[in-house]
Short mmCIF file of C-alpha atoms in Angstrom, two decimals:
data_model
loop_
_atom_site.label_atom_id
_atom_site.label_comp_id
_atom_site.label_asym_id
_atom_site.label_seq_id
_atom_site.Cartn_x
_atom_site.Cartn_y
_atom_site.Cartn_z
CA MET A 1 36.87 26.41 27.49
CA SER A 2 39.31 29.20 26.36
CA ASP A 3 38.59 32.68 25.29
CA ALA A 4 40.65 34.11 22.13
CA THR A 5 40.52 37.02 19.91
CA ASP A 6 42.89 35.80 16.91
CA VAL A 7 42.76 31.80 16.92
CA GLU A 8 42.21 29.48 14.26
CA GLY A 9 39.04 27.70 14.35
CA LEU A 10 35.64 27.11 12.59
CA THR A 11 32.39 28.89 13.40
CA VAL A 12 29.20 27.13 13.90
CA GLY A 13 28.04 28.05 10.38
CA GLN A 14 31.28 26.62 8.91
CA VAL A 15 31.16 23.40 10.74
CA SER A 16 27.27 23.18 9.86
CA THR A 17 28.38 23.24 6.12
CA ARG A 18 31.27 21.16 6.37
CA LEU A 19 29.71 18.24 8.14
CA GLY A 20 26.13 18.66 6.78
CA VAL A 21 24.39 19.15 10.12
CA THR A 22 22.16 22.06 11.17
CA VAL A 23 23.35 24.87 13.38
CA ARG A 24 20.56 23.85 15.61
CA ALA A 25 21.83 20.32 16.29
CA LEU A 26 25.46 21.87 16.94
CA HIS A 27 23.92 24.16 19.66
CA HIS A 28 21.97 21.29 21.19
CA TRP A 29 25.05 19.07 21.26
CA ASP A 30 26.87 21.81 22.78
CA ASP A 31 23.99 22.38 25.48
CA ILE A 32 23.90 18.68 26.45
CA GLY A 33 27.74 18.32 26.61
CA LEU A 34 27.90 15.94 23.77
CA ALA A 35 29.97 18.31 21.49
CA ARG A 36 31.26 21.45 22.95
CA PRO A 37 33.57 23.80 21.03
CA SER A 38 37.05 24.31 22.58
CA LEU A 39 37.13 27.89 21.85
CA ARG A 40 35.10 31.00 22.09
CA THR A 41 35.91 34.57 20.82
CA THR A 42 36.08 37.42 23.26
CA ALA A 43 32.67 38.24 21.73
CA GLY A 44 31.25 34.71 22.84
CA TYR A 45 30.97 33.09 19.48
CA ARG A 46 31.71 29.39 19.37
CA LEU A 47 34.87 28.10 17.54
CA TYR A 48 35.84 24.58 17.01
CA THR A 49 39.17 23.22 16.51
CA ALA A 50 40.46 20.15 14.58
CA GLY A 51 40.05 17.91 17.82
CA ASP A 52 36.52 19.32 17.99
CA LEU A 53 35.80 18.16 14.36
CA GLU A 54 37.16 14.77 14.71
CA ARG A 55 34.68 14.16 17.64
CA LEU A 56 31.99 15.86 15.56
CA HIS A 57 32.62 13.53 12.51
CA ARG A 58 32.59 10.42 15.00
CA ILE A 59 29.22 11.83 16.42
CA VAL A 60 27.63 12.23 12.77
CA VAL A 61 28.77 8.50 11.91
CA TYR A 62 27.18 7.18 14.95
CA ARG A 63 23.95 9.04 14.38
CA GLU A 64 23.73 7.94 10.88
CA ILE A 65 24.07 4.42 11.91
CA GLY A 66 21.04 4.92 14.41
CA LEU A 67 22.98 5.26 17.72
CA SER A 68 20.90 7.48 20.25
CA LEU A 69 22.40 10.69 21.73
CA ASP A 70 22.89 9.07 25.02
CA ARG A 71 24.57 6.03 23.59
CA THR A 72 26.78 7.96 21.25
CA GLN A 73 28.18 10.00 24.35
CA ALA A 74 28.71 6.80 26.22
CA VAL A 75 30.80 5.47 23.45
CA LEU A 76 32.63 8.65 23.03
CA ASP A 77 33.30 9.40 26.83
CA ASP A 78 33.18 6.16 28.74
CA SER A 79 36.60 4.40 28.68
CA THR A 80 35.22 1.06 29.76
CA ALA A 81 32.58 1.35 26.99
CA ASP A 82 32.61 -1.86 24.73
CA VAL A 83 32.61 0.03 21.59
CA PRO A 84 32.89 -3.10 19.29
CA GLY A 85 30.05 -4.65 21.06
CA ALA A 86 27.99 -1.39 20.72
CA LEU A 87 28.64 -1.47 16.98
CA ARG A 88 27.70 -4.92 16.52
CA ALA A 89 24.42 -4.50 18.36
CA GLN A 90 23.67 -1.72 16.08
CA ARG A 91 24.63 -3.59 12.93
CA THR A 92 22.13 -6.18 13.94
CA GLN A 93 19.55 -3.49 14.28
CA VAL A 94 20.59 -1.79 10.97
CA ALA A 95 20.43 -5.41 9.17
CA GLN A 96 16.83 -5.95 10.68
CA ARG A 97 15.76 -2.43 9.38
CA ILE A 98 17.31 -3.17 6.00
CA ASP A 99 15.42 -6.53 5.91
CA ARG A 100 12.06 -4.59 6.82
CA LEU A 101 12.65 -1.77 4.17
CA GLN A 102 13.45 -4.53 1.51
CA GLN A 103 10.04 -6.24 2.42
CA LEU A 104 8.43 -2.69 2.12
CA SER A 105 10.17 -2.13 -1.03
CA ALA A 106 8.92 -5.53 -2.43
CA GLY A 107 5.40 -4.73 -1.20
CA LEU A 108 5.53 -1.45 -2.99
CA ASP A 109 6.57 -2.92 -6.40
CA ARG A 110 3.54 -5.28 -6.02
CA MET A 111 1.35 -2.33 -5.28
CA ILE A 112 2.65 -0.55 -8.15
CA ASP A 113 2.32 -3.66 -10.51
CA ALA A 114 -1.09 -4.11 -9.29
CA HIS A 115 -2.00 -0.57 -9.90
CA GLU A 116 -0.85 -1.04 -13.61
CA ARG A 117 -1.82 -4.40 -14.30
CA GLY A 118 -4.78 -5.36 -11.92
CA LEU A 119 -3.89 -8.96 -11.81
CA LEU A 120 -0.79 -10.27 -10.71
CA LEU A 121 -0.91 -13.39 -11.93
CA THR A 122 0.90 -15.15 -15.17
CA VAL A 123 -1.32 -16.02 -18.09
CA GLU A 124 -1.03 -19.84 -17.27
CA GLN A 125 -2.05 -19.09 -13.70
CA GLN A 126 -5.12 -17.06 -14.71
CA ALA A 127 -6.20 -19.87 -17.29
CA ALA A 128 -5.70 -22.56 -14.51
CA ILE A 129 -7.86 -20.39 -12.12
CA PHE A 130 -10.38 -18.62 -13.98
CA GLY A 131 -10.67 -21.25 -16.77
CA PRO A 132 -10.36 -21.46 -20.63
CA GLN A 133 -12.96 -18.81 -21.25
CA TRP A 134 -10.95 -16.23 -19.34
CA ASN A 135 -9.39 -13.48 -21.64
CA PRO A 136 -5.90 -12.51 -20.09
CA ASP A 137 -6.61 -8.95 -21.87
CA TRP A 138 -9.48 -8.24 -19.69
CA PRO A 139 -7.51 -6.94 -16.64
CA ALA A 140 -5.70 -4.42 -19.11
CA GLN A 141 -8.97 -3.41 -20.52
CA ALA A 142 -10.54 -2.88 -17.29
CA ARG A 143 -7.64 -0.50 -16.13
CA GLN A 144 -8.00 1.46 -19.28
CA ARG A 145 -11.72 1.96 -18.62
CA TYR A 146 -11.78 2.14 -14.75
CA GLY A 147 -8.06 3.09 -13.71
CA ASP A 148 -8.89 6.59 -12.38
CA THR A 149 -11.54 5.33 -10.09
CA THR A 150 -11.43 4.56 -6.51
CA GLN A 151 -12.79 1.33 -7.16
CA TRP A 152 -9.94 0.37 -9.43
CA GLN A 153 -7.52 1.43 -6.38
CA GLN A 154 -9.34 -0.71 -3.98
CA TYR A 155 -9.19 -3.62 -6.34
CA ALA A 156 -5.47 -3.05 -7.17
CA GLU A 157 -4.56 -2.73 -3.33
CA ARG A 158 -6.42 -6.07 -2.46
CA SER A 159 -4.77 -7.70 -5.48
CA ALA A 160 -1.37 -6.76 -4.60
CA SER A 161 -1.46 -8.96 -1.40
CA ARG A 162 -3.43 -11.91 -2.89
CA SER A 163 -1.58 -15.25 -3.67
CA PRO A 164 -2.64 -17.59 -6.55
CA GLU A 165 -4.66 -19.92 -3.70
CA GLU A 166 -6.56 -16.80 -2.81
CA TRP A 167 -7.55 -15.92 -6.39
CA GLN A 168 -8.57 -19.59 -6.59
CA ALA A 169 -10.84 -19.42 -3.66
CA ILE A 170 -12.42 -16.22 -5.03
CA ALA A 171 -12.99 -17.96 -8.43
CA ASP A 172 -14.60 -20.97 -6.61
CA THR A 173 -16.80 -18.81 -4.74
CA VAL A 174 -18.05 -16.92 -7.97
CA ALA A 175 -18.45 -20.30 -9.89
CA ASP A 176 -20.67 -21.52 -6.93
CA LEU A 177 -22.71 -18.36 -7.20
CA ASP A 178 -23.12 -18.70 -10.92
CA ARG A 179 -24.30 -22.39 -10.70
CA ALA A 180 -26.82 -21.12 -8.07
CA LEU A 181 -28.01 -18.37 -10.35
CA GLY A 182 -28.44 -21.00 -13.28
CA ASP A 183 -30.43 -23.48 -10.80
CA ALA A 184 -32.60 -20.68 -9.39
CA MET A 185 -33.67 -19.84 -12.87
CA ASP A 186 -34.16 -23.60 -13.79
CA ALA A 187 -36.37 -23.79 -10.77
CA GLY A 188 -38.68 -20.83 -11.98
CA VAL A 189 -37.46 -18.33 -9.26
CA THR A 190 -38.70 -14.94 -10.23
CA PRO A 191 -37.02 -11.48 -10.05
CA GLY A 192 -38.04 -9.81 -7.02
CA SER A 193 -38.88 -13.03 -5.05
CA PRO A 194 -37.12 -13.57 -1.64
CA ALA A 195 -34.91 -16.39 -3.19
CA ALA A 196 -33.90 -14.06 -5.91
CA ASN A 197 -33.34 -11.23 -3.72
CA GLN A 198 -31.16 -13.39 -1.66
CA LEU A 199 -28.78 -14.34 -4.64
CA VAL A 200 -28.59 -10.49 -5.50
CA GLU A 201 -27.37 -9.92 -1.97
CA ARG A 202 -24.91 -12.84 -2.23
CA HIS A 203 -23.57 -11.33 -5.51
CA ARG A 204 -22.97 -8.08 -3.54
CA GLU A 205 -21.01 -9.99 -0.89
CA VAL A 206 -19.13 -12.10 -3.30
CA PHE A 207 -18.20 -8.85 -5.15
CA THR A 208 -16.49 -7.31 -1.91
CA SER A 209 -13.52 -9.59 -2.83
CA TYR A 210 -12.78 -6.95 -5.53
CA PHE A 211 -14.25 -3.66 -4.09
CA PRO A 212 -17.24 -2.55 -2.05
CA LEU A 213 -20.44 -2.58 -4.31
CA THR A 214 -23.40 -0.45 -3.25
CA ARG A 215 -26.77 -1.31 -4.64
CA GLN A 216 -26.72 1.51 -7.17
CA MET A 217 -23.42 0.34 -8.57
CA GLN A 218 -24.72 -3.10 -8.73
CA VAL A 219 -27.58 -2.03 -10.85
CA CYS A 220 -24.82 -0.42 -13.13
CA LEU A 221 -23.30 -3.70 -13.10
CA GLY A 222 -26.38 -5.61 -14.03
CA ARG A 223 -26.90 -3.17 -17.10
CA MET A 224 -23.18 -3.87 -18.22
CA TYR A 225 -23.54 -7.62 -17.98
CA GLU A 226 -26.56 -7.44 -20.32
CA ALA A 227 -25.01 -4.95 -22.74
CA ASP A 228 -21.40 -6.24 -22.71
CA PRO A 229 -20.85 -9.26 -25.19
CA ALA A 230 -18.48 -10.95 -23.24
CA PHE A 231 -20.44 -10.90 -19.97
CA ALA A 232 -23.53 -11.60 -21.58
CA ALA A 233 -22.05 -14.66 -23.26
CA HIS A 234 -20.68 -15.78 -19.98
CA TYR A 235 -24.24 -15.77 -18.00
CA ASP A 236 -26.03 -16.96 -21.07
CA GLY A 237 -23.36 -19.86 -21.39
CA ILE A 238 -24.53 -20.79 -17.84
CA ARG A 239 -28.21 -20.84 -18.97
CA ALA A 240 -29.82 -19.38 -21.81
CA GLY A 241 -31.36 -15.99 -20.91
CA LEU A 242 -29.59 -15.75 -17.41
CA THR A 243 -28.14 -12.31 -18.27
CA THR A 244 -31.52 -10.67 -18.53
CA TRP A 245 -33.04 -12.79 -15.68
CA PHE A 246 -29.95 -11.60 -13.50
CA ARG A 247 -30.30 -8.17 -14.49
CA GLN A 248 -34.13 -8.14 -13.82
CA SER A 249 -33.59 -9.55 -10.29
CA ILE A 250 -30.94 -6.93 -9.60
CA ASP A 251 -33.41 -4.27 -10.57
CA ALA A 252 -36.27 -5.78 -8.54
CA SER A 253 -34.12 -5.85 -5.62
CA ALA A 254 -32.86 -2.10 -6.18
CA ARG A 255 -36.76 -1.15 -6.28
CA ALA A 256 -37.34 -2.80 -2.90
CA HIS A 257 -34.76 -0.72 -1.47
CA ASP A 258 -36.03 2.52 -3.01
CA ILE A 259 -33.54 2.86 -5.76
CA ASP A 260 -34.86 3.56 -9.45
CA PRO A 261 -32.79 1.29 -11.86
CA ASP A 262 -33.60 3.73 -14.53
CA THR A 263 -31.62 6.56 -12.63
CA ALA A 264 -29.16 4.65 -10.82
CA THR A 265 -25.58 5.84 -11.22
CA TRP A 266 -22.04 4.51 -10.14
CA GLN A 267 -21.86 5.73 -6.64
#
């Protein structure tokens, strides 16, 4: 490396600005011998020549496409290095990263849609899966009511990864529970009995398809089922009076777990 007092060359700061790399990186590349400036002033300051800049440009390009520092140095300094082969291998890795990023992007799009819509099914798919009584406006109404809750976030994130077939399986499980509730009421099962408590627990398990349901939250749901005309029509459509029977069963189960239904909150 030559010393000079009056020479043409760029300082580390000027090179940093021109190439968009940090001064720290340039110092590191100098220390490891990857890109050493050809000149120094008598005061010891680094100066980069046009040839140095050409090498630095190549380093920046190789680094941007993902070559390691060791691989970059080998490509630049080893006259026997298979540069096209190294670049082809790197191109393969870049293509693989692009594919992973595209998959990630698609997943993020679905996650955003799920948070905004709740249910990533067409109207036709919803009708086929949930039946003719299903109202496709319900997910939007639920988001408007619960969109700022943790439970909506949990529901949306699970919804984002579900296929129509998985939703069909969930719908079938819910339908089985509805039939079991109606059959229990027909059989004279009383709220608070072991059989009724078992169905209440089954309801909590089924509900985990949407989000984890605590007993206090279940009490709040039971009250909503009875107060909301759409839910009441659903359960009473299975058996007359089933909505109230189910709410009473949830309340009785809660009391058995030292929860006062009259003071239960969504937590």
